[in-house]
Amino acid sequence: MKTEIASDRFLWGVATSAFQLEGSPYADWTTWDSVLSDNPDVTSHYTLYKEDLKLLKELGVNAYRFSFEWSRIQPRENVWDYEALAHYQEIIDILIENNIEPMVTLHHFTHPLWFIKKYPWHEYPSIRKFLDYVDKVLSTIRGVKYWITFNEPYVLLLGGYLEGCMPPGKRDAVLALDALRNILVCHGQAYDMIHSSIPDAMVSVAHNMAALAPWRRWNPMDRLLAKIAKYFYNHSLLDAFLTGKVYVKFPFRKSLEIPVPIKDKLDFLGVNYYTRVHMRFNPFKKMGVELRHRDIDGYGLTDMGWEIHPRGLEKVLRYASKLDVPLIITENGIATHSSRKKIRFMKSHIDILERCVRKGMDVRGYFYWSLIDNYEWLQGLDSRFGLYTVDFTTLERKPTKAAFYYSYLMKSRNL
Ligand code: FCB
């Protein structure tokens, strides 16, 4: 078996997450959203993984980002499932044999049910529990150089602690700040643990960055809102990696500083980019903010109503470059039933990526979201992100034209 993959090549890949493809009877999301508990068979990848991994080969990617489902590995507080760990190891071995670089996400939104009930992120012991899981993974799994500790920590906090639409379903800014600190402490500790067992590891988070703009450019309140949102949502996490502090800046008051032990604990930055959001001040809405996707550039909206805005990718990459670490686009994709739209989305974003590289930005990889159609958080099964479609009745996978196009793009671009 090969154990080394050339390290200097541009990573062309696709990204997935375990729960969205596999489900899990032990995860908090299974009880949170009944789509999967009502149709457990649709998340068939746990049994069909060998067929799905063949699709990667067929596409010609040289990297694959996927996640471990923590609740399968630790279904109960003091129970480890070694078969689940062996399953993920087998996936890694197959990837390496096929010369495909594995990138593993340790936490992609879901938790074991026991964890979220007993140790939700705002509770201090959540740190120990998460690090036990990291420790178990590191003592059993071999062959992974690229690690993502947390997928979109800010989306997790917004959904779980401000909007209340994701587990643990809180709406409490004070708890959100406790949870933020605990999650970032976990990142810092996991970073050190990964490096002490894999010295040349590349460790990051996958940070969701959006293009954020005022709805009415002439309106000072809209402009202020967009500025605040840009700082909190896109930039404050990057500042935390630079300074070891999260600054919670209030518009007209002093900022609050939360020390977080993550200064420089980042070997590259994973950027997830999808869309632009326009913001408007509206005193009748929650927190005075109204959000909207508008089709300004003429690229249209996705099936989920998100604006397609390729130029936003350049904006977020330019900003992320200030960290002075390599950048990898760890997710970028579109929900649509139309292959034509998928191809247009992909081409326009990869054109921008190429332009950024030519301008000297250190971008080392691009992962299209996603390999196959899968369950989309809170949206169900109709958001078709896959390069391969899945018929959720027969479970048949079929390539879209976008799959052929992606294969061609990867070969034709000189990155
Ligand atoms: C991202 C999530 C990913 C997927 C895409 C569409 O924010 O990380 O799991 O749902 O959105």
Short mmCIF file of C-alpha atoms and ligand atoms in Angstrom, two decimals:
data_model
loop_
_atom_site.label_atom_id
_atom_site.label_comp_id
_atom_site.label_asym_id
_atom_site.label_seq_id
_atom_site.Cartn_x
_atom_site.Cartn_y
_atom_site.Cartn_z
CA MET A 1 0.00 0.00 0.00
CA LYS A 2 1.23 3.48 -0.82
CA THR A 3 1.58 5.71 2.20
CA GLU A 4 2.93 8.93 0.71
CA ILE A 5 1.20 11.22 -1.71
CA ALA A 6 3.13 13.94 -3.56
CA SER A 7 2.66 17.05 -1.46
CA ASP A 8 3.12 19.76 -4.06
CA ARG A 9 0.13 19.11 -6.30
CA PHE A 10 -2.96 21.33 -6.36
CA LEU A 11 -5.76 19.50 -4.56
CA TRP A 12 -8.72 18.96 -6.84
CA GLY A 13 -11.45 17.28 -4.87
CA VAL A 14 -15.01 16.88 -3.78
CA ALA A 15 -16.36 17.31 -0.25
CA THR A 16 -18.99 15.41 1.73
CA SER A 17 -19.97 14.97 5.37
CA ALA A 18 -20.70 11.67 7.06
CA PHE A 19 -24.12 12.43 8.46
CA GLN A 20 -25.43 13.82 5.19
CA LEU A 21 -24.50 10.60 3.37
CA GLU A 22 -24.69 8.00 6.11
CA GLY A 23 -27.06 9.23 8.79
CA SER A 24 -26.54 7.66 12.21
CA PRO A 25 -28.99 6.16 14.70
CA TYR A 26 -26.97 7.71 17.56
CA ALA A 27 -26.73 11.31 16.32
CA ASP A 28 -28.60 14.33 17.70
CA TRP A 29 -29.78 15.30 14.17
CA THR A 30 -31.64 12.02 13.71
CA THR A 31 -34.15 13.07 16.33
CA TRP A 32 -33.92 16.75 15.42
CA ASP A 33 -35.15 16.39 11.82
CA SER A 34 -37.54 13.54 11.11
CA VAL A 35 -36.64 13.28 7.39
CA LEU A 36 -33.88 10.82 8.12
CA SER A 37 -35.52 8.90 10.96
CA ASP A 38 -38.55 8.43 8.66
CA ASN A 39 -36.39 7.33 5.69
CA PRO A 40 -33.26 5.76 7.18
CA ASP A 41 -32.41 3.94 3.93
CA VAL A 42 -31.75 7.07 1.90
CA THR A 43 -28.46 7.67 3.67
CA SER A 44 -26.97 4.59 2.08
CA HIS A 45 -23.32 5.51 1.83
CA TYR A 46 -22.32 3.59 4.96
CA THR A 47 -23.05 0.37 3.07
CA LEU A 48 -22.48 1.59 -0.51
CA TYR A 49 -19.19 3.34 0.25
CA LYS A 50 -17.14 1.13 -2.08
CA GLU A 51 -19.32 2.04 -5.08
CA ASP A 52 -19.19 5.72 -4.12
CA LEU A 53 -15.42 5.72 -3.77
CA LYS A 54 -15.21 4.34 -7.31
CA LEU A 55 -16.97 7.51 -8.46
CA LEU A 56 -14.02 9.53 -7.15
CA LYS A 57 -11.70 7.54 -9.35
CA GLU A 58 -14.08 7.93 -12.28
CA LEU A 59 -14.12 11.73 -11.76
CA GLY A 60 -10.33 11.87 -11.56
CA VAL A 61 -10.07 13.90 -8.33
CA ASN A 62 -6.80 13.71 -6.38
CA ALA A 63 -8.33 14.62 -3.00
CA TYR A 64 -11.47 13.84 -1.04
CA ARG A 65 -12.80 15.69 1.99
CA PHE A 66 -15.14 13.64 4.17
CA SER A 67 -15.98 13.45 7.86
CA PHE A 68 -16.07 10.92 10.66
CA GLU A 69 -19.44 10.54 12.32
CA TRP A 70 -18.55 10.92 15.99
CA SER A 71 -21.83 9.31 17.11
CA ARG A 72 -20.96 6.11 15.22
CA ILE A 73 -17.49 6.01 16.78
CA GLN A 74 -18.80 6.75 20.30
CA PRO A 75 -22.47 5.74 20.36
CA ARG A 76 -22.63 5.92 24.16
CA GLU A 77 -20.61 7.95 26.62
CA ASN A 78 -18.14 5.25 27.54
CA VAL A 79 -18.49 2.98 24.52
CA TRP A 80 -16.17 3.04 21.52
CA ASP A 81 -17.16 1.25 18.35
CA TYR A 82 -13.95 -0.11 16.86
CA GLU A 83 -15.79 -1.40 13.81
CA ALA A 84 -16.82 2.13 12.94
CA LEU A 85 -13.20 3.25 13.29
CA ALA A 86 -12.09 0.33 11.09
CA HIS A 87 -14.71 1.35 8.54
CA TYR A 88 -13.26 4.87 8.28
CA GLN A 89 -9.74 3.44 8.15
CA GLU A 90 -10.79 1.27 5.22
CA ILE A 91 -12.06 4.34 3.36
CA ILE A 92 -8.70 6.05 3.95
CA ASP A 93 -6.80 2.98 2.73
CA ILE A 94 -8.88 2.81 -0.45
CA LEU A 95 -8.25 6.51 -1.10
CA ILE A 96 -4.51 6.20 -0.62
CA GLU A 97 -4.32 3.10 -2.83
CA ASN A 98 -5.99 5.18 -5.53
CA ASN A 99 -3.64 8.12 -5.04
CA ILE A 100 -6.40 10.31 -3.57
CA GLU A 101 -5.41 12.54 -0.64
CA PRO A 102 -7.83 12.14 2.29
CA MET A 103 -8.90 15.25 4.19
CA VAL A 104 -10.80 14.32 7.36
CA THR A 105 -13.28 16.56 9.17
CA LEU A 106 -13.60 15.56 12.82
CA HIS A 107 -16.76 17.51 13.52
CA HIS A 108 -19.32 18.37 10.84
CA PHE A 109 -22.36 19.73 12.74
CA THR A 110 -23.59 16.47 14.35
CA HIS A 111 -22.96 15.10 17.85
CA PRO A 112 -23.68 11.89 19.70
CA LEU A 113 -27.05 12.31 21.37
CA TRP A 114 -25.57 11.64 24.84
CA PHE A 115 -23.06 14.48 24.30
CA ILE A 116 -25.54 17.15 23.30
CA LYS A 117 -27.88 16.19 26.15
CA LYS A 118 -25.27 16.02 28.89
CA TYR A 119 -22.37 18.20 27.72
CA PRO A 120 -23.62 20.79 25.20
CA TRP A 121 -20.89 23.15 23.98
CA HIS A 122 -21.60 25.91 26.49
CA GLU A 123 -20.72 23.51 29.33
CA TYR A 124 -17.04 23.35 30.22
CA PRO A 125 -16.78 19.47 30.28
CA SER A 126 -17.69 19.42 26.58
CA ILE A 127 -14.00 20.15 25.97
CA ARG A 128 -12.80 16.97 27.70
CA LYS A 129 -15.42 14.86 25.93
CA PHE A 130 -14.52 16.14 22.47
CA LEU A 131 -10.80 15.72 23.13
CA ASP A 132 -11.36 12.09 24.26
CA TYR A 133 -12.87 11.48 20.83
CA VAL A 134 -9.93 13.19 19.09
CA ASP A 135 -7.52 11.12 21.16
CA LYS A 136 -9.28 7.88 20.20
CA VAL A 137 -9.21 8.82 16.53
CA LEU A 138 -5.52 9.70 16.64
CA SER A 139 -4.57 6.47 18.40
CA THR A 140 -6.35 4.31 15.81
CA ILE A 141 -6.45 6.08 12.43
CA ARG A 142 -3.42 6.15 10.11
CA GLY A 143 -2.57 7.81 6.80
CA VAL A 144 -4.24 11.24 7.13
CA LYS A 145 -2.26 14.43 6.69
CA TYR A 146 -5.07 16.99 6.20
CA TRP A 147 -7.42 17.54 9.15
CA ILE A 148 -10.35 19.88 9.66
CA THR A 149 -11.22 20.06 13.36
CA PHE A 150 -14.57 21.86 12.98
CA ASN A 151 -16.73 22.50 9.96
CA GLU A 152 -18.11 26.05 10.05
CA PRO A 153 -17.90 26.73 13.78
CA TYR A 154 -19.79 30.02 13.35
CA VAL A 155 -22.67 28.36 11.49
CA LEU A 156 -22.86 25.81 14.28
CA LEU A 157 -23.05 28.62 16.85
CA LEU A 158 -25.55 30.69 14.88
CA GLY A 159 -27.81 27.68 14.35
CA GLY A 160 -27.36 26.07 17.75
CA TYR A 161 -27.14 29.14 20.00
CA LEU A 162 -28.66 32.20 18.30
CA GLU A 163 -31.29 31.01 15.82
CA GLY A 164 -32.05 27.83 17.75
CA CYS A 165 -32.60 25.88 14.53
CA MET A 166 -29.82 23.35 15.17
CA PRO A 167 -29.06 21.25 18.27
CA PRO A 168 -28.89 22.16 21.12
CA GLY A 169 -31.58 24.66 20.02
CA LYS A 170 -30.66 27.60 22.28
CA ARG A 171 -31.28 31.28 21.69
CA ASP A 172 -28.92 32.87 24.11
CA ALA A 173 -25.98 35.13 23.25
CA VAL A 174 -24.23 34.55 26.58
CA LEU A 175 -24.31 30.78 26.13
CA ALA A 176 -23.18 31.29 22.53
CA LEU A 177 -20.02 33.04 23.74
CA ASP A 178 -19.30 30.21 26.22
CA ALA A 179 -19.82 27.68 23.44
CA LEU A 180 -17.58 29.68 21.10
CA ARG A 181 -14.78 29.72 23.64
CA ASN A 182 -15.08 25.98 24.37
CA ILE A 183 -15.11 25.08 20.66
CA LEU A 184 -12.04 27.20 19.97
CA VAL A 185 -10.26 25.74 23.01
CA CYS A 186 -10.98 22.32 21.47
CA HIS A 187 -9.54 23.44 18.15
CA GLY A 188 -6.34 24.67 19.82
CA GLN A 189 -5.88 21.47 21.83
CA ALA A 190 -6.78 19.20 18.91
CA TYR A 191 -4.26 21.10 16.78
CA ASP A 192 -1.48 20.26 19.24
CA MET A 193 -2.61 16.65 19.63
CA ILE A 194 -2.69 16.09 15.86
CA HIS A 195 0.77 17.61 15.46
CA SER A 196 2.28 15.56 18.23
CA SER A 197 1.13 12.36 16.56
CA ILE A 198 1.57 13.50 12.91
CA PRO A 199 4.40 16.05 12.72
CA ASP A 200 3.79 17.09 9.09
CA ALA A 201 0.00 17.33 9.51
CA MET A 202 -1.93 20.22 7.95
CA VAL A 203 -4.68 21.31 10.34
CA SER A 204 -7.44 23.87 9.92
CA VAL A 205 -11.11 24.65 10.40
CA ALA A 206 -13.48 25.02 7.44
CA HIS A 207 -14.70 28.61 7.81
CA ASN A 208 -17.90 29.63 6.03
CA MET A 209 -17.32 33.04 4.46
CA ALA A 210 -20.07 34.89 2.63
CA ALA A 211 -20.10 38.04 0.53
CA LEU A 212 -22.15 40.47 2.66
CA ALA A 213 -23.48 43.73 1.22
CA PRO A 214 -25.89 46.54 2.12
CA TRP A 215 -29.31 46.10 0.51
CA ARG A 216 -29.50 49.85 -0.22
CA ARG A 217 -26.01 51.21 -0.78
CA TRP A 218 -27.13 54.77 -0.01
CA ASN A 219 -28.57 53.83 3.39
CA PRO A 220 -26.09 54.33 6.25
CA MET A 221 -27.92 51.83 8.51
CA ASP A 222 -27.77 49.09 5.87
CA ARG A 223 -24.09 49.86 5.35
CA LEU A 224 -23.39 49.70 9.08
CA LEU A 225 -25.22 46.38 9.38
CA ALA A 226 -23.26 44.86 6.51
CA LYS A 227 -20.03 46.10 8.05
CA ILE A 228 -20.81 44.61 11.46
CA ALA A 229 -21.94 41.33 9.91
CA LYS A 230 -18.80 41.14 7.77
CA TYR A 231 -16.66 41.60 10.85
CA PHE A 232 -18.45 39.04 13.01
CA TYR A 233 -19.20 36.43 10.42
CA ASN A 234 -16.15 36.51 8.17
CA HIS A 235 -13.33 38.28 9.94
CA SER A 236 -13.48 37.84 13.71
CA LEU A 237 -12.44 34.18 13.52
CA LEU A 238 -9.45 35.10 11.36
CA ASP A 239 -8.46 37.78 13.89
CA ALA A 240 -8.68 35.13 16.62
CA PHE A 241 -6.11 33.02 14.76
CA LEU A 242 -3.88 36.08 14.46
CA THR A 243 -4.22 37.44 17.98
CA GLY A 244 -5.52 34.66 20.23
CA LYS A 245 -8.58 36.76 21.02
CA VAL A 246 -12.12 36.99 19.75
CA TYR A 247 -13.21 40.62 19.69
CA VAL A 248 -16.92 41.09 20.06
CA LYS A 249 -17.29 44.65 18.81
CA PHE A 250 -20.48 46.49 19.59
CA PRO A 251 -21.32 49.33 17.23
CA PHE A 252 -21.21 52.13 19.76
CA ARG A 253 -19.48 50.54 22.72
CA LYS A 254 -16.12 49.10 23.60
CA SER A 255 -15.33 45.64 22.38
CA LEU A 256 -15.32 42.56 24.55
CA GLU A 257 -12.19 40.44 24.33
CA ILE A 258 -12.42 36.70 24.77
CA PRO A 259 -9.04 35.00 25.04
CA VAL A 260 -8.91 31.80 22.99
CA PRO A 261 -5.75 29.67 22.79
CA ILE A 262 -5.63 29.37 19.00
CA LYS A 263 -3.07 31.97 17.99
CA ASP A 264 -1.20 30.63 14.92
CA LYS A 265 -2.82 27.20 15.33
CA LEU A 266 -3.64 26.92 11.69
CA ASP A 267 -1.55 25.38 8.88
CA PHE A 268 -3.93 26.45 6.13
CA LEU A 269 -7.37 28.01 6.08
CA GLY A 270 -10.31 26.02 4.75
CA VAL A 271 -12.79 28.41 3.12
CA ASN A 272 -16.38 27.35 2.38
CA TYR A 273 -17.91 29.82 -0.05
CA TYR A 274 -21.41 29.71 -1.54
CA THR A 275 -23.18 33.03 -1.87
CA ARG A 276 -23.79 36.73 -1.23
CA VAL A 277 -26.36 38.04 1.23
CA HIS A 278 -27.83 41.57 1.22
CA MET A 279 -28.71 43.16 4.55
CA ARG A 280 -31.32 45.77 5.29
CA PHE A 281 -32.16 47.60 8.48
CA ASN A 282 -35.76 46.89 9.42
CA PRO A 283 -36.84 47.75 12.99
CA PHE A 284 -39.78 45.33 12.70
CA LYS A 285 -37.55 42.29 12.18
CA LYS A 286 -35.64 40.27 14.76
CA MET A 287 -32.50 42.21 15.78
CA GLY A 288 -33.52 44.88 13.25
CA VAL A 289 -32.10 42.93 10.33
CA GLU A 290 -33.67 41.63 7.15
CA LEU A 291 -31.67 39.38 4.86
CA ARG A 292 -32.25 38.76 1.21
CA HIS A 293 -30.68 37.03 -1.78
CA ARG A 294 -31.00 39.08 -4.97
CA ASP A 295 -30.05 38.17 -8.51
CA ILE A 296 -27.91 41.19 -9.25
CA ASP A 297 -25.18 39.76 -11.51
CA GLY A 298 -27.62 37.80 -13.68
CA TYR A 299 -26.27 34.40 -12.67
CA GLY A 300 -29.60 33.60 -11.04
CA LEU A 301 -30.48 32.00 -7.71
CA THR A 302 -29.96 28.36 -6.71
CA ASP A 303 -32.82 25.99 -5.86
CA MET A 304 -32.29 27.04 -2.24
CA GLY A 305 -32.74 30.69 -3.22
CA TRP A 306 -29.07 31.59 -2.75
CA GLU A 307 -27.55 34.22 -5.05
CA ILE A 308 -24.85 32.94 -7.41
CA HIS A 309 -22.07 35.47 -7.01
CA PRO A 310 -18.68 34.21 -8.24
CA ARG A 311 -16.86 37.52 -7.64
CA GLY A 312 -17.54 37.12 -3.92
CA LEU A 313 -15.07 34.25 -3.90
CA GLU A 314 -12.27 36.64 -4.80
CA LYS A 315 -13.32 39.05 -2.05
CA VAL A 316 -13.27 36.40 0.67
CA LEU A 317 -10.01 34.85 -0.55
CA ARG A 318 -8.37 38.26 -0.64
CA TYR A 319 -9.43 38.87 2.93
CA ALA A 320 -8.40 35.39 4.09
CA SER A 321 -4.95 35.95 2.55
CA LYS A 322 -4.14 38.29 5.43
CA LEU A 323 -3.60 35.19 7.60
CA ASP A 324 -0.52 34.39 5.55
CA VAL A 325 -1.23 30.66 5.43
CA PRO A 326 -2.18 28.65 2.33
CA LEU A 327 -5.88 28.70 1.49
CA ILE A 328 -7.96 25.74 0.38
CA ILE A 329 -11.54 26.09 -0.84
CA THR A 330 -13.01 23.27 1.22
CA GLU A 331 -16.58 23.70 -0.11
CA ASN A 332 -18.19 25.43 -3.07
CA GLY A 333 -21.26 24.17 -4.86
CA ILE A 334 -24.83 24.71 -5.98
CA ALA A 335 -28.20 23.13 -5.27
CA THR A 336 -29.90 22.71 -8.62
CA HIS A 337 -31.61 20.07 -10.72
CA SER A 338 -30.06 21.63 -13.84
CA SER A 339 -26.68 20.36 -15.07
CA ARG A 340 -26.32 23.46 -17.20
CA LYS A 341 -26.59 25.69 -14.14
CA LYS A 342 -24.19 23.47 -12.19
CA ILE A 343 -21.62 23.70 -14.99
CA ARG A 344 -21.98 27.46 -15.24
CA PHE A 345 -21.59 27.80 -11.46
CA MET A 346 -18.50 25.63 -11.40
CA LYS A 347 -16.84 27.30 -14.37
CA SER A 348 -17.46 30.83 -13.13
CA HIS A 349 -16.08 30.09 -9.66
CA ILE A 350 -13.05 28.20 -10.96
CA ASP A 351 -12.32 31.08 -13.36
CA ILE A 352 -12.20 33.38 -10.34
CA LEU A 353 -10.04 30.92 -8.44
CA GLU A 354 -7.58 30.80 -11.34
CA ARG A 355 -7.51 34.60 -11.45
CA CYS A 356 -6.75 34.72 -7.71
CA VAL A 357 -3.86 32.28 -8.12
CA ARG A 358 -2.51 34.31 -11.04
CA LYS A 359 -2.68 37.43 -8.85
CA GLY A 360 -0.44 35.66 -6.36
CA MET A 361 -2.89 34.38 -3.74
CA ASP A 362 -1.70 31.14 -2.20
CA VAL A 363 -4.68 28.89 -2.96
CA ARG A 364 -3.75 25.21 -2.91
CA GLY A 365 -6.99 23.34 -3.48
CA TYR A 366 -10.63 23.33 -4.53
CA PHE A 367 -13.29 20.92 -3.25
CA TYR A 368 -16.63 20.88 -5.00
CA TRP A 369 -19.65 20.26 -2.72
CA SER A 370 -20.73 17.54 -3.30
CA LEU A 371 -19.98 14.12 -4.75
CA ILE A 372 -23.52 12.74 -4.72
CA ASP A 373 -26.94 14.16 -3.86
CA ASN A 374 -27.46 13.96 -0.12
CA TYR A 375 -29.49 15.11 2.84
CA GLU A 376 -29.31 18.89 3.28
CA TRP A 377 -29.63 20.31 6.83
CA LEU A 378 -33.23 21.34 7.54
CA GLN A 379 -34.06 21.19 3.81
CA GLY A 380 -34.41 17.45 3.28
CA LEU A 381 -33.56 15.59 0.11
CA ASP A 382 -34.51 18.02 -2.61
CA SER A 383 -31.42 20.25 -2.61
CA ARG A 384 -29.45 18.57 -5.36
CA PHE A 385 -25.77 19.42 -4.88
CA GLY A 386 -24.39 16.17 -6.34
CA LEU A 387 -22.15 15.69 -9.34
CA TYR A 388 -23.90 12.32 -9.33
CA THR A 389 -27.65 12.20 -8.81
CA VAL A 390 -29.13 9.71 -6.36
CA ASP A 391 -32.53 8.18 -6.88
CA PHE A 392 -33.62 7.97 -3.24
CA THR A 393 -36.01 5.08 -3.99
CA THR A 394 -33.67 2.74 -5.90
CA LEU A 395 -30.46 4.33 -4.51
CA GLU A 396 -29.06 4.34 -8.03
CA ARG A 397 -26.27 6.87 -8.67
CA LYS A 398 -25.95 8.47 -12.11
CA PRO A 399 -23.41 11.01 -13.38
CA THR A 400 -24.70 14.46 -14.31
CA LYS A 401 -23.13 16.35 -17.19
CA ALA A 402 -21.45 18.45 -14.52
CA ALA A 403 -19.47 15.39 -13.40
CA PHE A 404 -17.96 15.05 -16.90
CA TYR A 405 -17.36 18.78 -16.99
CA TYR A 406 -15.56 18.77 -13.63
CA SER A 407 -13.27 15.96 -14.85
CA TYR A 408 -12.45 18.03 -17.90
CA LEU A 409 -11.90 21.23 -15.86
CA MET A 410 -9.49 19.56 -13.47
CA LYS A 411 -7.36 18.34 -16.36
CA SER A 412 -7.48 21.53 -18.38
CA ARG A 413 -6.63 24.08 -15.69
CA ASN A 414 -3.02 24.63 -14.92
CA LEU A 415 -3.02 25.33 -11.19
C1 FCB B 1 -22.40 24.10 4.14
C2 FCB B 1 -22.27 22.85 4.99
C3 FCB B 1 -22.45 21.57 4.20
C4 FCB B 1 -23.59 21.68 3.20
C5 FCB B 1 -23.49 22.94 2.39
C6 FCB B 1 -24.58 23.10 1.37
O1 FCB B 1 -22.60 25.22 4.93
O2 FCB B 1 -20.98 22.80 5.56
O3 FCB B 1 -22.63 20.52 5.11
O4 FCB B 1 -24.79 21.56 3.84
O5 FCB B 1 -23.49 24.05 3.24
#
